[in-house]
Tab-separated table of C-alpha atoms in Angstrom:
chain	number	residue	atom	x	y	z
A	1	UNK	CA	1.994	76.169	-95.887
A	2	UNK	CA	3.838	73.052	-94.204
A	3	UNK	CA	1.655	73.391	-91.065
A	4	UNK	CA	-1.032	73.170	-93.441
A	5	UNK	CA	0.380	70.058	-95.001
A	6	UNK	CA	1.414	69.006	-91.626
A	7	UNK	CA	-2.194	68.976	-90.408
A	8	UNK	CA	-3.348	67.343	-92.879
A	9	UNK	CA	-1.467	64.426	-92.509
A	10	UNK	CA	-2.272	63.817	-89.078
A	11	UNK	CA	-5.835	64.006	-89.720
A	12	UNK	CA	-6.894	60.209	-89.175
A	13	UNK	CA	-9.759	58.512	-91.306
A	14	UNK	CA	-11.606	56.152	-89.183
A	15	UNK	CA	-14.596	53.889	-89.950
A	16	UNK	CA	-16.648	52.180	-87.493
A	17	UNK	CA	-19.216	49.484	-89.157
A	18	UNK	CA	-21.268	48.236	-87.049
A	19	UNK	CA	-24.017	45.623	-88.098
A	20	UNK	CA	-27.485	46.041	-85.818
A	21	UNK	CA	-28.175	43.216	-83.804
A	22	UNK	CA	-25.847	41.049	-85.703
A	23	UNK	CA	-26.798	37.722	-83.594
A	24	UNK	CA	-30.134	37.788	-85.342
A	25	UNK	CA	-28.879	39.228	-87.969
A	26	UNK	CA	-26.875	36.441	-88.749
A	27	UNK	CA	-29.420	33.655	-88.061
A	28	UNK	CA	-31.658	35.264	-90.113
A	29	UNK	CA	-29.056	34.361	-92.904
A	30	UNK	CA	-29.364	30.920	-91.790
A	31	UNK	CA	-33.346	31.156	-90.963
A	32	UNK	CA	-35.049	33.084	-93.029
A	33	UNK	CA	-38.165	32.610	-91.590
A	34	UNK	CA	-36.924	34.440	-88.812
A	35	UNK	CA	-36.981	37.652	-90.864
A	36	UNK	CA	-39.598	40.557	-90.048
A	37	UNK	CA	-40.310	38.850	-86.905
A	38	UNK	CA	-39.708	39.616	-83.262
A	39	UNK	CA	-36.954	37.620	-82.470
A	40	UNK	CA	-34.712	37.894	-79.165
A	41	UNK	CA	-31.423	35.961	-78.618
A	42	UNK	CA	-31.280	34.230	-75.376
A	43	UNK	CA	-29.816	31.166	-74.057
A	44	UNK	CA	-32.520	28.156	-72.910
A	45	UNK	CA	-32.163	28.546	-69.033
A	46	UNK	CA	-35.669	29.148	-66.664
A	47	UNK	CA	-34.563	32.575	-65.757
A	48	UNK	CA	-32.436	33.710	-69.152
A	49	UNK	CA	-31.990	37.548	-70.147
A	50	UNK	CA	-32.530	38.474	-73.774
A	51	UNK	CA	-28.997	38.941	-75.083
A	52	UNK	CA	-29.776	40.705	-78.430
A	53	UNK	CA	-33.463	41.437	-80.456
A	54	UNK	CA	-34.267	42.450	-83.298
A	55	UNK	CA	-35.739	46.181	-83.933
A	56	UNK	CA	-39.128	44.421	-84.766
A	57	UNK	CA	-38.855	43.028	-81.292
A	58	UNK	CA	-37.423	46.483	-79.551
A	59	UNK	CA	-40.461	47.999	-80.856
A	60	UNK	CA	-42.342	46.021	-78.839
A	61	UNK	CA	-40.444	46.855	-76.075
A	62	UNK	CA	-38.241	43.983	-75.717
A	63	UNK	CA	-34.495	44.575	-74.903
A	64	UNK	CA	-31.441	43.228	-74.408
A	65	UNK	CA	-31.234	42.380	-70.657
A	66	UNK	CA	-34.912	41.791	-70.266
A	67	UNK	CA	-35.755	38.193	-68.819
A	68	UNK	CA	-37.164	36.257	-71.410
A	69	UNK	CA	-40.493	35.290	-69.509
A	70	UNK	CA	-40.929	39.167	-69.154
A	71	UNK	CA	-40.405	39.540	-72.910
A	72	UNK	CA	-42.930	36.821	-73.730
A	73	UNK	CA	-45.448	38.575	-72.022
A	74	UNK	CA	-44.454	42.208	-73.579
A	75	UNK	CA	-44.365	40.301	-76.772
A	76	UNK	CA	-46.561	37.212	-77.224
A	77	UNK	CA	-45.015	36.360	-81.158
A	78	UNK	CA	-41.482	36.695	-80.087
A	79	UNK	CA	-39.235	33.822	-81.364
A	80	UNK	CA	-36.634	33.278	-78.619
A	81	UNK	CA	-33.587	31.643	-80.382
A	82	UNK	CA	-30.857	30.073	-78.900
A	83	UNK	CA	-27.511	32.008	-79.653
A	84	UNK	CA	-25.195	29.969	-82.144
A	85	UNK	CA	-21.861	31.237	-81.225
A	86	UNK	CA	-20.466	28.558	-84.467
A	87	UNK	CA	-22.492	30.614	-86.505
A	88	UNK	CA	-22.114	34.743	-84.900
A	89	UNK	CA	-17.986	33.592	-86.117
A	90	UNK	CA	-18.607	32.497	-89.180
A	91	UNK	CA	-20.498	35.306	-90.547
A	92	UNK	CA	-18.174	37.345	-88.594
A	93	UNK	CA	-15.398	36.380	-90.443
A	94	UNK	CA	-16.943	36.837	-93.773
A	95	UNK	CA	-17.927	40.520	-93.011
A	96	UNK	CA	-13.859	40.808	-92.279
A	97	UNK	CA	-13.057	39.124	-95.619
A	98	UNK	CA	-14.710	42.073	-97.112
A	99	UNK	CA	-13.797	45.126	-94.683
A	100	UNK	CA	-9.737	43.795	-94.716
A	101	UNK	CA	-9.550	44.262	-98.829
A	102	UNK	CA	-9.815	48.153	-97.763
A	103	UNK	CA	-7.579	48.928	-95.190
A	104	UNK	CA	-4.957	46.242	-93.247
A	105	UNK	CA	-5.439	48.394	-90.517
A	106	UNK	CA	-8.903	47.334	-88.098
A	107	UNK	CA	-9.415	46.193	-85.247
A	108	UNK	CA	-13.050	44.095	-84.235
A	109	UNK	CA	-13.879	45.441	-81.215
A	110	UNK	CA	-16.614	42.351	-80.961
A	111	UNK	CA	-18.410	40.428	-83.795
A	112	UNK	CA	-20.522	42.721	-85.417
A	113	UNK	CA	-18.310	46.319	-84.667
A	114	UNK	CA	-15.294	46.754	-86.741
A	115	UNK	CA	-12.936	50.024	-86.900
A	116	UNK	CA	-11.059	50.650	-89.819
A	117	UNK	CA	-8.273	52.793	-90.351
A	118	UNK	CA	-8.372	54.068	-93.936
A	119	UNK	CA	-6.051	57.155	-93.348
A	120	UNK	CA	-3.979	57.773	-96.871
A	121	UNK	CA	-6.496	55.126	-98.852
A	122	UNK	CA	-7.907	58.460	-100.745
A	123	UNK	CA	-6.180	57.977	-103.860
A	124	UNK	CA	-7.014	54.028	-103.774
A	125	UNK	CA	-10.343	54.210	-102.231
A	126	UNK	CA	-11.290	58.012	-103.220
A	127	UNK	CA	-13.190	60.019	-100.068
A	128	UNK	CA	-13.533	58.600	-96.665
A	129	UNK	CA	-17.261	58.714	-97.133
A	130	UNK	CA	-17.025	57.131	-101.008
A	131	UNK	CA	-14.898	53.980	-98.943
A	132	UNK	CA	-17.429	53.347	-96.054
A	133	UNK	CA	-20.442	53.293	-99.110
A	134	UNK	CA	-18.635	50.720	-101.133
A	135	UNK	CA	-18.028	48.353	-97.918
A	136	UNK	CA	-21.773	49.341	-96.783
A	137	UNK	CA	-22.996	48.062	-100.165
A	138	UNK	CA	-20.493	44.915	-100.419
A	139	UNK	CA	-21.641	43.996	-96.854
A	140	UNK	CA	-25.564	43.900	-98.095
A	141	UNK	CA	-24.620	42.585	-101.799
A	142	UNK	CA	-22.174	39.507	-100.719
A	143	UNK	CA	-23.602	38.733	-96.866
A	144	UNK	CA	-27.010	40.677	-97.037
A	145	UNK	CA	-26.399	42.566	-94.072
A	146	UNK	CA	-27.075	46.266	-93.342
A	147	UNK	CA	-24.578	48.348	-91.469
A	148	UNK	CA	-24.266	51.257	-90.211
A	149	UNK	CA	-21.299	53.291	-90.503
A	150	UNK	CA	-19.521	56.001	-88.266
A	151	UNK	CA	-17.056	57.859	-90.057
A	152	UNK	CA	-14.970	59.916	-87.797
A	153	UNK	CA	-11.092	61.182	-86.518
A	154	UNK	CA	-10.903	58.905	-83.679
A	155	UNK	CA	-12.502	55.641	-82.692
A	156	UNK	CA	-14.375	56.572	-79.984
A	157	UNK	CA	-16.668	59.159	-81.573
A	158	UNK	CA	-16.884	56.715	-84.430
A	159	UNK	CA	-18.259	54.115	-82.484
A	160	UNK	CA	-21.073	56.556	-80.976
A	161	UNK	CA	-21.702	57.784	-84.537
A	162	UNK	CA	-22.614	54.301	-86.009
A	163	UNK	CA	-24.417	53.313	-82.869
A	164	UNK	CA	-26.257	56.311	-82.989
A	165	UNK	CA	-27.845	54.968	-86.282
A	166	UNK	CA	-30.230	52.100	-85.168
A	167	UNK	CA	-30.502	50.924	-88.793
A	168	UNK	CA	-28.769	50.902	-92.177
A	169	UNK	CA	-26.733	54.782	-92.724
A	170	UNK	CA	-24.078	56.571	-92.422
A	171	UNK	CA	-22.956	59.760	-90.005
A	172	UNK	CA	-19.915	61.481	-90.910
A	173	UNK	CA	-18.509	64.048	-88.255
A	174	UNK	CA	-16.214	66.635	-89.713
A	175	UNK	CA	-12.198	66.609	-88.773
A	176	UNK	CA	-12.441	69.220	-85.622
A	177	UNK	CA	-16.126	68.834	-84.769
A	178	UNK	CA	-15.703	66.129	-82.709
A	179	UNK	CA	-16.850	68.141	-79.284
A	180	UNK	CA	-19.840	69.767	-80.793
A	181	UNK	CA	-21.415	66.354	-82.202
A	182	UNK	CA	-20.643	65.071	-78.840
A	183	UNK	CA	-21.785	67.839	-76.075
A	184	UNK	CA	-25.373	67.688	-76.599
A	185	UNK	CA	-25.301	63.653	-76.009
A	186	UNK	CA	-26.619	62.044	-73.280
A	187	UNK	CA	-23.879	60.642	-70.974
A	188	UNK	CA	-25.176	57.092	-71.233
A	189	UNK	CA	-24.453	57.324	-75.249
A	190	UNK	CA	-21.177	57.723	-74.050
């Protein structure tokens, strides 16, 4: 019975939120015209790489790393914006404003990709999965941002869960399951 107990309490909640191509996400917040558009984020130099697009532009088969005159051609409506570190922090900090009223314990592991540590927030917060909804739908009612959110025992694996999910969602990996949900990924993921 203690062992039981014991294991238990070691059994870490974490929660990686991680907000899809936050750059344009966030100057769609401050240009929405830019919305349902191909746009790629790329600094205004002759022989620039795209440094973040959108999914509308991915579809088109723009990515980050691709030179921006290559993208043009690939994508002839792309909007090529200039990044806007100013604004990437700003909206940064907002999204932490909301994810820090859950947990003191994260850790941004760059703007857009948060871990939190919610382990013994259950009888505040209820289940791990309940907590990640509520910040999911805070995120998208007070910034309008989607997320997506890995909810795992380690940071690591909860990072590859939420990246996993190229849009808005969650993927919640059981406590011990951790090697199966990872052996049939392609190294790369990792």
């Amino acid at each position: 019975m203690l062992s039981g107990i014991i294991d238990r309490i070691m059994d870490r909640d974490i929660i990686h939120i991680h907000i899809p191509a936050f750059p344009v996400q966030a100057m769609r917040l401050a240009r929405p015209g830019l919305r349902n558009r191909p746009v790629a984020i790329a600094p205004p130099a002759e022989r620039a790489l795209v440094l973040c697009a959108s999914p509308e532009a991915r579809k088109e088969g723009v990515f980050k790393g691709s030179a921006v005159c290559k993208a043009k051609r690939v994508c002839p409506g792309l909007m090529v914006v200039q990044p806007d570190p100013a604004l990437t922090e700003k909206v940064f900090k907002e999204i932490v404003s909301v994810v820090s009223r859950y947990t003191p314990v994260w850790e941004a592991s760059r703007p857009g990709h948060i871990y939190l540590d919610v382990t013994g927030t259950r009888r505040l917060w209820g289940r791990v999965k309940d907590t990640a909804y509520r910040i999911q739908k805070e995120i998208k009612s007070l910034i309008e941002l989607c997320s997506a959110a890995g909810i795992v025992a380690n940071k690591m694996v909860s990072g590859i869960a939420s990246k996993l999910l190229k849009a808005e969602g969650m993927l919640y990996v059981n406590h011990g399951d951790e090697a199966s949900f990872m052996a049939p990924l392609k190294v790369g993921v990792i």
